[in-house]
mmCIF file of C-alpha atoms and ligand atoms in Angstrom:
data_model
loop_
_atom_site.group_PDB
_atom_site.id
_atom_site.type_symbol
_atom_site.label_atom_id
_atom_site.label_comp_id
_atom_site.label_asym_id
_atom_site.label_seq_id
_atom_site.Cartn_x
_atom_site.Cartn_y
_atom_site.Cartn_z
ATOM 1 C CA MET X 39 0.000 0.000 0.000
ATOM 2 C CA ARG X 40 1.401 3.369 -1.059
ATOM 3 C CA ILE X 41 0.790 6.320 1.273
ATOM 4 C CA PHE X 42 1.596 9.735 -0.160
ATOM 5 C CA SER X 43 1.157 13.335 0.937
ATOM 6 C CA CYS X 44 2.681 16.789 0.537
ATOM 7 C CA ILE X 45 3.113 19.922 2.581
ATOM 8 C CA GLN X 46 3.852 23.502 1.538
ATOM 9 C CA PRO X 47 7.166 25.090 2.516
ATOM 10 C CA THR X 48 5.596 28.524 2.945
ATOM 11 C CA GLY X 49 5.195 30.140 6.339
ATOM 12 C CA ARG X 50 5.523 28.493 9.676
ATOM 13 C CA LYS X 51 3.876 25.185 10.357
ATOM 14 C CA HIS X 52 1.178 25.266 13.025
ATOM 15 C CA LEU X 53 -0.662 22.927 15.363
ATOM 16 C CA GLY X 54 -3.384 22.375 12.725
ATOM 17 C CA ASN X 55 -0.776 21.081 10.266
ATOM 18 C CA TYR X 56 0.645 18.868 12.978
ATOM 19 C CA LEU X 57 -2.555 17.319 14.324
ATOM 20 C CA GLY X 58 -4.386 17.247 10.982
ATOM 21 C CA ALA X 59 -1.604 15.979 8.735
ATOM 22 C CA ILE X 60 1.984 15.538 9.970
ATOM 23 C CA ARG X 61 0.859 13.146 12.712
ATOM 24 C CA GLY X 62 -0.737 11.032 9.966
ATOM 25 C CA TYR X 63 2.468 11.056 7.895
ATOM 26 C CA VAL X 64 4.406 9.641 10.849
ATOM 27 C CA GLU X 65 1.825 6.876 11.388
ATOM 28 C CA GLY X 66 1.841 6.145 7.661
ATOM 29 C CA GLN X 67 5.417 4.858 7.942
ATOM 30 C CA ASP X 68 4.136 1.903 9.967
ATOM 31 C CA ARG X 69 1.201 1.137 7.713
ATOM 32 C CA GLY X 70 2.652 1.145 4.240
ATOM 33 C CA ASP X 71 5.142 2.381 1.744
ATOM 34 C CA ALA X 72 5.278 6.086 2.662
ATOM 35 C CA VAL X 73 6.319 8.922 0.332
ATOM 36 C CA TYR X 74 6.229 12.608 1.357
ATOM 37 C CA CYS X 75 7.014 15.697 -0.623
ATOM 38 C CA ILE X 76 7.612 19.364 0.158
ATOM 39 C CA VAL X 77 5.896 21.312 -2.570
ATOM 40 C CA ASP X 78 8.029 24.314 -3.494
ATOM 41 C CA LEU X 79 6.400 24.533 -6.951
ATOM 42 C CA HIS X 80 2.998 25.002 -5.311
ATOM 43 C CA ALA X 81 4.488 27.718 -3.111
ATOM 44 C CA LEU X 82 5.486 29.675 -6.237
ATOM 45 C CA THR X 83 1.799 30.328 -6.991
ATOM 46 C CA VAL X 84 1.733 33.162 -4.446
ATOM 47 C CA GLY X 85 5.110 34.692 -5.386
ATOM 48 C CA PRO X 86 7.366 34.088 -2.356
ATOM 49 C CA ASP X 87 10.783 35.722 -1.976
ATOM 50 C CA PRO X 88 13.406 33.245 -3.367
ATOM 51 C CA ALA X 89 15.754 33.337 -0.353
ATOM 52 C CA GLU X 90 12.794 33.019 2.013
ATOM 53 C CA LEU X 91 11.434 30.078 -0.007
ATOM 54 C CA ARG X 92 14.733 28.222 0.324
ATOM 55 C CA ARG X 93 14.889 28.889 4.067
ATOM 56 C CA SER X 94 11.282 27.800 4.552
ATOM 57 C CA LEU X 95 11.975 24.611 2.667
ATOM 58 C CA TYR X 96 14.749 23.699 5.111
ATOM 59 C CA ASP X 97 12.564 24.740 8.059
ATOM 60 C CA THR X 98 9.796 22.448 6.854
ATOM 61 C CA THR X 99 12.187 19.561 6.149
ATOM 62 C CA ALA X 100 13.636 19.832 9.662
ATOM 63 C CA ILE X 101 10.150 20.016 11.218
ATOM 64 C CA LEU X 102 9.069 16.845 9.414
ATOM 65 C CA LEU X 103 12.180 14.946 10.504
ATOM 66 C CA ALA X 104 11.826 16.285 14.065
ATOM 67 C CA ALA X 105 8.201 15.126 14.092
ATOM 68 C CA GLY X 106 9.345 11.569 13.383
ATOM 69 C CA LEU X 107 9.711 11.073 9.645
ATOM 70 C CA ASP X 108 12.564 8.636 9.277
ATOM 71 C CA PRO X 109 14.412 8.603 5.931
ATOM 72 C CA ALA X 110 15.098 4.905 6.510
ATOM 73 C CA ARG X 111 11.345 4.197 6.585
ATOM 74 C CA CYS X 112 9.928 6.745 4.135
ATOM 75 C CA ILE X 113 10.883 8.762 1.077
ATOM 76 C CA LEU X 114 11.099 12.504 1.784
ATOM 77 C CA PHE X 115 11.863 14.813 -1.134
ATOM 78 C CA ARG X 116 11.494 18.273 -2.680
ATOM 79 C CA GLN X 117 8.926 18.536 -5.464
ATOM 80 C CA SER X 118 11.070 20.603 -7.853
ATOM 81 C CA ASP X 119 13.793 17.917 -7.784
ATOM 82 C CA VAL X 120 11.529 15.441 -9.586
ATOM 83 C CA ARG X 121 10.643 16.901 -13.008
ATOM 84 C CA GLU X 122 7.962 14.307 -13.674
ATOM 85 C CA HIS X 123 5.521 16.307 -11.525
ATOM 86 C CA THR X 124 5.424 19.209 -13.965
ATOM 87 C CA GLU X 125 5.159 17.008 -17.034
ATOM 88 C CA LEU X 126 2.312 15.010 -15.548
ATOM 89 C CA CYS X 127 0.654 18.270 -14.486
ATOM 90 C CA TRP X 128 0.474 19.438 -18.099
ATOM 91 C CA VAL X 129 -0.841 16.151 -19.349
ATOM 92 C CA LEU X 130 -3.530 16.024 -16.643
ATOM 93 C CA ALA X 131 -4.545 19.608 -17.347
ATOM 94 C CA THR X 132 -5.894 18.312 -20.640
ATOM 95 C CA VAL X 133 -8.330 16.032 -18.799
ATOM 96 C CA ALA X 134 -9.338 18.520 -16.067
ATOM 97 C CA SER X 135 -12.007 21.026 -17.014
ATOM 98 C CA TYR X 136 -11.945 24.781 -16.565
ATOM 99 C CA GLY X 137 -15.288 24.547 -14.736
ATOM 100 C CA GLU X 138 -13.975 22.013 -12.201
ATOM 101 C CA LEU X 139 -10.937 24.130 -11.392
ATOM 102 C CA SER X 140 -13.105 27.241 -11.015
ATOM 103 C CA ARG X 141 -15.125 25.494 -8.306
ATOM 104 C CA MET X 142 -12.141 24.760 -6.014
ATOM 105 C CA THR X 143 -12.624 26.535 -2.666
ATOM 106 C CA GLN X 144 -8.897 26.937 -2.015
ATOM 107 C CA PHE X 145 -8.587 28.772 -5.358
ATOM 108 C CA LYS X 146 -11.510 31.028 -4.525
ATOM 109 C CA GLU X 147 -10.079 31.816 -1.075
ATOM 110 C CA LYS X 148 -6.517 32.375 -2.225
ATOM 111 C CA SER X 149 -7.503 34.463 -5.229
ATOM 112 C CA ALA X 150 -9.514 36.680 -2.865
ATOM 113 C CA GLN X 151 -6.408 37.043 -0.654
ATOM 114 C CA HIS X 152 -4.117 37.950 -3.568
ATOM 115 C CA LYS X 153 -6.475 40.264 -5.448
ATOM 116 C CA GLN X 154 -3.758 42.432 -7.033
ATOM 117 C CA PHE X 155 -2.324 39.468 -8.988
ATOM 118 C CA VAL X 156 -4.049 36.105 -9.284
ATOM 119 C CA SER X 157 -1.489 33.919 -11.082
ATOM 120 C CA SER X 158 -2.754 31.296 -13.483
ATOM 121 C CA GLY X 159 -0.508 28.955 -11.449
ATOM 122 C CA LEU X 160 -2.942 29.405 -8.580
ATOM 123 C CA PHE X 161 -5.722 28.218 -10.871
ATOM 124 C CA PHE X 162 -3.614 25.223 -11.959
ATOM 125 C CA TYR X 163 -2.625 24.389 -8.392
ATOM 126 C CA PRO X 164 -5.024 21.416 -7.980
ATOM 127 C CA VAL X 165 -3.817 19.863 -11.253
ATOM 128 C CA LEU X 166 -0.233 19.910 -9.994
ATOM 129 C CA GLN X 167 -1.530 18.384 -6.757
ATOM 130 C CA ALA X 168 -3.252 15.616 -8.741
ATOM 131 C CA ALA X 169 0.042 15.035 -10.601
ATOM 132 C CA ASP X 170 1.934 14.765 -7.287
ATOM 133 C CA ILE X 171 -0.432 12.083 -6.062
ATOM 134 C CA LEU X 172 -0.953 10.138 -9.280
ATOM 135 C CA ALA X 173 2.771 9.964 -10.137
ATOM 136 C CA TYR X 174 3.267 7.579 -7.192
ATOM 137 C CA ASP X 175 0.414 5.085 -7.744
ATOM 138 C CA THR X 176 -0.955 6.351 -4.445
ATOM 139 C CA ASP X 177 -3.560 4.364 -2.525
ATOM 140 C CA GLU X 178 -4.031 6.712 0.406
ATOM 141 C CA VAL X 179 -3.462 10.443 1.024
ATOM 142 C CA PRO X 180 -3.298 11.600 4.674
ATOM 143 C CA ILE X 181 -4.581 15.205 4.833
ATOM 144 C CA GLY X 182 -6.612 17.673 6.872
ATOM 145 C CA GLU X 183 -10.245 18.279 6.007
ATOM 146 C CA ASP X 184 -9.578 21.382 3.891
ATOM 147 C CA GLN X 185 -7.822 19.255 1.250
ATOM 148 C CA LYS X 186 -10.696 16.824 0.733
ATOM 149 C CA GLN X 187 -12.030 18.652 -2.319
ATOM 150 C CA HIS X 188 -8.618 18.460 -4.021
ATOM 151 C CA ILE X 189 -8.433 14.703 -3.476
ATOM 152 C CA GLU X 190 -11.929 14.293 -4.884
ATOM 153 C CA LEU X 191 -10.829 16.216 -7.975
ATOM 154 C CA THR X 192 -7.735 13.988 -8.211
ATOM 155 C CA ARG X 193 -9.972 10.901 -8.195
ATOM 156 C CA GLU X 194 -12.192 12.433 -10.848
ATOM 157 C CA ILE X 195 -9.163 13.208 -13.063
ATOM 158 C CA ALA X 196 -7.691 9.704 -12.632
ATOM 159 C CA GLN X 197 -11.005 8.030 -13.437
ATOM 160 C CA ARG X 198 -11.521 10.192 -16.505
ATOM 161 C CA PHE X 199 -7.961 9.478 -17.671
ATOM 162 C CA ASN X 200 -8.454 5.727 -17.250
ATOM 163 C CA ALA X 201 -11.804 5.803 -19.046
ATOM 164 C CA ARG X 202 -10.264 7.633 -22.008
ATOM 165 C CA PHE X 203 -6.831 5.992 -22.255
ATOM 166 C CA GLY X 204 -7.234 2.627 -20.501
ATOM 167 C CA GLU X 205 -6.340 1.595 -16.921
ATOM 168 C CA THR X 206 -3.165 3.582 -16.249
ATOM 169 C CA LEU X 207 -3.534 5.527 -13.006
ATOM 170 C CA VAL X 208 -4.304 4.302 -9.476
ATOM 171 C CA VAL X 209 -7.371 6.064 -8.041
ATOM 172 C CA PRO X 210 -6.432 7.261 -4.516
ATOM 173 C CA THR X 211 -8.558 7.782 -1.407
ATOM 174 C CA HIS X 212 -8.090 10.397 1.276
ATOM 175 C CA ARG X 213 -7.374 9.608 4.910
ATOM 176 C CA ILE X 214 -8.731 12.293 7.222
ATOM 177 C CA PRO X 215 -8.295 11.793 10.987
ATOM 178 C CA PRO X 216 -11.586 11.407 12.933
ATOM 179 C CA VAL X 217 -10.505 14.107 15.429
ATOM 180 C CA GLY X 218 -8.063 16.948 14.636
ATOM 181 C CA ALA X 219 -8.749 17.232 10.894
ATOM 182 C CA ARG X 220 -9.864 20.821 11.342
ATOM 183 C CA ILE X 221 -8.174 22.747 14.149
ATOM 184 C CA GLN X 222 -9.740 26.160 14.579
ATOM 185 C CA ASP X 223 -8.109 29.544 15.147
ATOM 186 C CA LEU X 224 -7.808 30.257 18.899
ATOM 187 C CA GLN X 225 -8.954 33.873 18.532
ATOM 188 C CA SER X 226 -11.644 33.316 15.881
ATOM 189 C CA PRO X 227 -12.860 29.766 16.550
ATOM 190 C CA GLY X 228 -15.268 30.037 13.612
ATOM 191 C CA LYS X 229 -12.256 29.957 11.252
ATOM 192 C CA ARG X 230 -9.646 27.296 10.515
ATOM 193 C CA MET X 231 -6.178 27.819 11.991
ATOM 194 C CA SER X 232 -4.128 28.936 9.005
ATOM 195 C CA THR X 233 -0.672 30.299 8.159
ATOM 196 C CA THR X 234 -2.059 33.066 5.991
ATOM 197 C CA ALA X 235 -5.394 33.944 7.589
ATOM 198 C CA SER X 236 -4.687 33.567 11.332
ATOM 199 C CA THR X 237 -3.254 36.314 13.538
ATOM 200 C CA GLU X 238 -0.144 35.657 15.632
ATOM 201 C CA GLN X 239 -2.339 34.991 18.695
ATOM 202 C CA GLY X 240 -4.807 32.833 16.783
ATOM 203 C CA ALA X 241 -2.308 30.222 15.581
ATOM 204 C CA VAL X 242 -0.009 28.038 17.686
ATOM 205 C CA TYR X 243 3.184 27.333 15.790
ATOM 206 C CA ILE X 244 5.075 24.083 16.261
ATOM 207 C CA LEU X 245 8.228 26.055 17.077
ATOM 208 C CA ASP X 246 6.596 28.602 19.426
ATOM 209 C CA ALA X 247 8.343 29.046 22.781
ATOM 210 C CA PRO X 248 6.502 27.283 25.660
ATOM 211 C CA GLY X 249 5.539 30.587 27.307
ATOM 212 C CA SER X 250 3.995 31.798 24.083
ATOM 213 C CA VAL X 251 2.002 28.559 23.616
ATOM 214 C CA GLN X 252 0.640 28.806 27.163
ATOM 215 C CA ARG X 253 -0.301 32.481 26.672
ATOM 216 C CA LYS X 254 -2.107 31.708 23.412
ATOM 217 C CA PHE X 255 -4.210 29.027 25.109
ATOM 218 C CA ARG X 256 -4.851 31.170 28.194
ATOM 219 C CA THR X 257 -6.246 33.960 26.021
ATOM 220 C CA ALA X 258 -8.151 31.635 23.643
ATOM 221 C CA VAL X 259 -11.636 32.926 22.833
ATOM 222 C CA THR X 260 -14.430 30.749 24.265
ATOM 223 C CA ASP X 261 -18.078 31.610 25.091
ATOM 224 C CA SER X 262 -20.088 33.102 27.936
ATOM 225 C CA GLY X 263 -21.097 29.660 29.278
ATOM 226 C CA THR X 264 -19.365 27.567 31.914
ATOM 227 C CA GLU X 265 -19.629 23.962 30.698
ATOM 228 C CA ILE X 266 -16.700 22.084 29.159
ATOM 229 C CA VAL X 267 -18.650 20.191 26.510
ATOM 230 C CA ARG X 268 -18.670 20.161 22.719
ATOM 231 C CA GLY X 269 -21.537 21.916 20.940
ATOM 232 C CA PRO X 270 -22.486 23.871 17.828
ATOM 233 C CA ASP X 271 -22.564 27.178 19.735
ATOM 234 C CA LYS X 272 -19.307 26.379 21.545
ATOM 235 C CA ALA X 273 -16.722 26.488 18.762
ATOM 236 C CA GLY X 274 -13.879 27.646 21.031
ATOM 237 C CA ILE X 275 -14.392 25.027 23.757
ATOM 238 C CA THR X 276 -15.065 22.290 21.183
ATOM 239 C CA ASN X 277 -11.749 23.118 19.512
ATOM 240 C CA LEU X 278 -9.857 22.982 22.827
ATOM 241 C CA ILE X 279 -11.483 19.657 23.751
ATOM 242 C CA GLU X 280 -10.476 18.196 20.396
ATOM 243 C CA ILE X 281 -6.911 19.487 20.668
ATOM 244 C CA LEU X 282 -6.499 17.968 24.130
ATOM 245 C CA SER X 283 -8.107 14.735 23.008
ATOM 246 C CA VAL X 284 -5.619 14.284 20.153
ATOM 247 C CA VAL X 285 -2.602 15.324 22.197
ATOM 248 C CA ARG X 286 -3.521 12.933 25.016
ATOM 249 C CA GLY X 287 -4.623 10.184 22.618
ATOM 250 C CA VAL X 288 -8.050 9.782 24.290
ATOM 251 C CA ASP X 289 -11.644 10.201 23.201
ATOM 252 C CA PRO X 290 -13.110 13.773 23.335
ATOM 253 C CA ALA X 291 -15.877 12.414 25.630
ATOM 254 C CA ALA X 292 -13.211 11.357 28.150
ATOM 255 C CA ILE X 293 -11.930 14.940 28.219
ATOM 256 C CA GLU X 294 -15.463 16.232 28.875
ATOM 257 C CA ARG X 295 -15.848 13.802 31.792
ATOM 258 C CA GLU X 296 -12.461 14.642 33.257
ATOM 259 C CA PHE X 297 -13.048 18.403 33.244
ATOM 260 C CA ALA X 298 -16.755 18.417 34.193
ATOM 261 C CA GLY X 299 -17.358 21.106 36.817
ATOM 262 C CA LEU X 300 -13.999 22.825 36.348
ATOM 263 C CA GLY X 301 -13.725 26.438 35.128
ATOM 264 C CA TYR X 302 -12.651 27.551 31.653
ATOM 265 C CA GLY X 303 -9.478 29.139 33.066
ATOM 266 C CA ALA X 304 -8.164 25.882 34.527
ATOM 267 C CA PHE X 305 -9.142 23.972 31.397
ATOM 268 C CA LYS X 306 -7.364 26.384 29.044
ATOM 269 C CA ALA X 307 -4.219 26.210 31.193
ATOM 270 C CA ALA X 308 -4.351 22.393 31.113
ATOM 271 C CA VAL X 309 -4.631 22.349 27.311
ATOM 272 C CA GLY X 310 -1.701 24.799 27.055
ATOM 273 C CA ASP X 311 0.473 22.626 29.310
ATOM 274 C CA ALA X 312 -0.391 19.456 27.397
ATOM 275 C CA VAL X 313 0.443 21.061 24.043
ATOM 276 C CA VAL X 314 3.745 22.413 25.383
ATOM 277 C CA GLU X 315 4.674 18.941 26.560
ATOM 278 C CA TYR X 316 3.562 17.385 23.255
ATOM 279 C CA LEU X 317 5.628 19.772 21.131
ATOM 280 C CA ALA X 318 8.728 19.955 23.378
ATOM 281 C CA PRO X 319 10.595 16.963 21.906
ATOM 282 C CA VAL X 320 9.850 18.164 18.362
ATOM 283 C CA ARG X 321 11.263 21.629 19.094
ATOM 284 C CA GLU X 322 14.330 20.097 20.670
ATOM 285 C CA ARG X 323 15.092 17.765 17.757
ATOM 286 C CA TYR X 324 14.352 20.575 15.296
ATOM 287 C CA GLU X 325 17.164 22.826 16.533
ATOM 288 C CA LYS X 326 19.798 20.178 15.867
ATOM 289 C CA LEU X 327 18.418 19.109 12.496
ATOM 290 C CA ARG X 328 17.924 22.656 11.189
ATOM 291 C CA ALA X 329 21.526 23.584 11.995
ATOM 292 C CA ASP X 330 22.807 21.013 9.476
ATOM 293 C CA GLU X 331 21.676 22.250 6.041
ATOM 294 C CA ALA X 332 24.105 19.924 4.241
ATOM 295 C CA GLY X 333 22.522 17.008 6.085
ATOM 296 C CA LEU X 334 19.031 18.167 5.099
ATOM 297 C CA GLU X 335 20.141 18.491 1.461
ATOM 298 C CA ALA X 336 21.607 14.989 1.528
ATOM 299 C CA THR X 337 18.318 13.590 2.876
ATOM 300 C CA LEU X 338 16.307 15.424 0.201
ATOM 301 C CA ALA X 339 18.666 14.348 -2.598
ATOM 302 C CA ASP X 340 18.444 10.721 -1.559
ATOM 303 C CA GLY X 341 14.651 11.019 -1.371
ATOM 304 C CA ALA X 342 14.492 12.634 -4.823
ATOM 305 C CA ALA X 343 16.472 9.797 -6.421
ATOM 306 C CA LYS X 344 14.063 7.215 -4.974
ATOM 307 C CA ALA X 345 10.997 9.292 -5.863
ATOM 308 C CA HIS X 346 12.253 9.773 -9.418
ATOM 309 C CA ALA X 347 12.570 6.013 -9.887
ATOM 310 C CA ILE X 348 8.858 5.587 -9.086
ATOM 311 C CA ALA X 349 7.518 8.660 -10.924
ATOM 312 C CA SER X 350 9.453 7.970 -14.139
ATOM 313 C CA ARG X 351 7.825 4.543 -14.450
ATOM 314 C CA THR X 352 4.366 6.119 -14.116
ATOM 315 C CA LEU X 353 5.223 8.748 -16.721
ATOM 316 C CA ALA X 354 6.385 6.084 -19.169
ATOM 317 C CA ARG X 355 2.968 4.410 -18.805
ATOM 318 C CA VAL X 356 1.135 7.713 -19.205
ATOM 319 C CA ARG X 357 3.117 8.662 -22.341
ATOM 320 C CA ALA X 358 2.480 5.297 -23.929
ATOM 321 C CA ALA X 359 -1.239 5.432 -23.081
ATOM 322 C CA MET X 360 -1.655 8.921 -24.555
ATOM 323 C CA GLY X 361 0.438 8.373 -27.659
ATOM 324 C CA ILE X 362 3.092 11.014 -26.923
ATOM 325 C CA GLY X 363 6.884 10.683 -27.208
ATOM 326 C CA ALA X 364 8.795 8.042 -29.126
ATOM 327 C CA PRO X 365 7.035 4.671 -29.095
ATOM 328 C CA GLY X 366 8.669 2.423 -26.481
HETATM 329 P P1 LIG S 570 -0.221 23.215 4.126
HETATM 330 O O1 LIG S 570 0.599 23.843 5.192
HETATM 331 O O2 LIG S 570 -1.259 24.122 3.545
HETATM 332 O O3 LIG S 570 0.600 22.535 3.095
HETATM 333 O O4 LIG S 570 -1.050 22.053 4.828
HETATM 334 C C1 LIG S 570 -0.465 20.826 5.162
HETATM 335 C C2 LIG S 570 -1.499 19.897 5.716
HETATM 336 O O5 LIG S 570 -2.058 20.428 6.923
HETATM 337 C C3 LIG S 570 -2.688 19.636 4.778
HETATM 338 O O6 LIG S 570 -2.947 18.240 4.780
HETATM 339 C C4 LIG S 570 -3.830 20.374 5.408
HETATM 340 O O7 LIG S 570 -5.070 19.753 5.180
HETATM 341 C C5 LIG S 570 -3.476 20.317 6.884
HETATM 342 N N1 LIG S 570 -4.048 21.454 7.634
HETATM 343 C C6 LIG S 570 -3.876 22.766 7.358
HETATM 344 N N2 LIG S 570 -4.541 23.533 8.256
HETATM 345 C C7 LIG S 570 -5.163 22.672 9.111
HETATM 346 C C8 LIG S 570 -6.010 22.856 10.257
HETATM 347 N N3 LIG S 570 -6.339 24.062 10.707
HETATM 348 N N4 LIG S 570 -6.450 21.740 10.895
HETATM 349 C C9 LIG S 570 -6.123 20.504 10.458
HETATM 350 N N5 LIG S 570 -5.347 20.271 9.378
HETATM 351 C C10 LIG S 570 -4.856 21.333 8.710
HETATM 352 N N1 LIG S 571 -2.583 21.560 -1.338
HETATM 353 C C1 LIG S 571 -1.948 20.967 -0.199
HETATM 354 C C2 LIG S 571 -2.052 21.939 0.993
HETATM 355 O O1 LIG S 571 -2.321 23.103 0.835
HETATM 356 C C3 LIG S 571 -0.499 20.636 -0.460
HETATM 357 C C4 LIG S 571 -0.358 19.564 -1.498
HETATM 358 C C5 LIG S 571 0.206 19.679 -2.740
HETATM 359 C C6 LIG S 571 -0.750 18.187 -1.350
HETATM 360 N N2 LIG S 571 0.216 18.472 -3.370
HETATM 361 C C7 LIG S 571 -0.363 17.545 -2.559
HETATM 362 C C8 LIG S 571 -1.346 17.469 -0.321
HETATM 363 C C9 LIG S 571 -0.587 16.162 -2.750
HETATM 364 C C10 LIG S 571 -1.580 16.083 -0.516
HETATM 365 C C11 LIG S 571 -1.188 15.447 -1.716
HETATM 366 O O2 LIG S 571 -1.836 21.520 2.080
#
């Protein structure tokens, strides 16, 4: 079973990324043949500064390794190192419709955020994502809830390709965790925690200092009630219950029972402490890994060679099926 996912190198990675996705990448190493990619080509769609992009790529690589990705048990690589992604992207663009791409929520959101210049790369973004996934004969894609629509589009594209050119591509399924797939902003619990849309206080970053994490939880927005239970009108408390449930590895109902009768203040402090403890070993390992850029490059280069071996076989099949290139 092939497990495959990607993460963007832009911005700082937050608790939502960790609980919704990265945690699933780590588990994936025990369940199948795991391949993970850091998508610098996707990052280009919003015009990052080149030096900053390179730094962020190393930051993200070190975070993933610190979180528990083990190059001996998975393939970890940089998207732009494996040229097959861009070739497959073009080919798949010819079987994805303009209408489908126009309906993607991430495109609508991001184009609203970058009004002054909406690159056509931003519009193409989901096609490149489909290429990432389909190049590796992926069975399962661990992701947070916001990416579900892109995986559904990927399935659609793969099925259409197979119907037109014969069975060539594996149709993947998404794997979304039952709790933690949508961590909300601590200051605006009606919104998803996000690198671009959250304020500094609203997002907890994986590399935040412990004092800062505790402060963010202490000042988290809740409601005027007193009960520590999940509910539709209790977005803030529901979010905190879910965060603690994932970090402790217990059911959200167990958290509700444990904290019944306690005040919001004590509960928020307890969640802050638990998150600090959860992230501490990651932060510690990160410092050492990030300091060794040559080591990170070596890991990525090794990953790219292994990834290329898989993706080039898929591309040979795709070329043959579509009648492009010299006949094999
Ligand atoms: P990105 O940083 O946009 O590349 O996202 C990496 C992964 O984190 C994707 O699988 C997203 O679905 C997931 N993710 C992003 N934000 C959240 C969130 N607030 N809660 C849960 N998962 C998230
Ligand atoms: N769009 C994803 C995100 O914003 C990143 C991504 C690119 C991805 N290619 C992918 C995720 C392939 C899963 C599989 O998080």
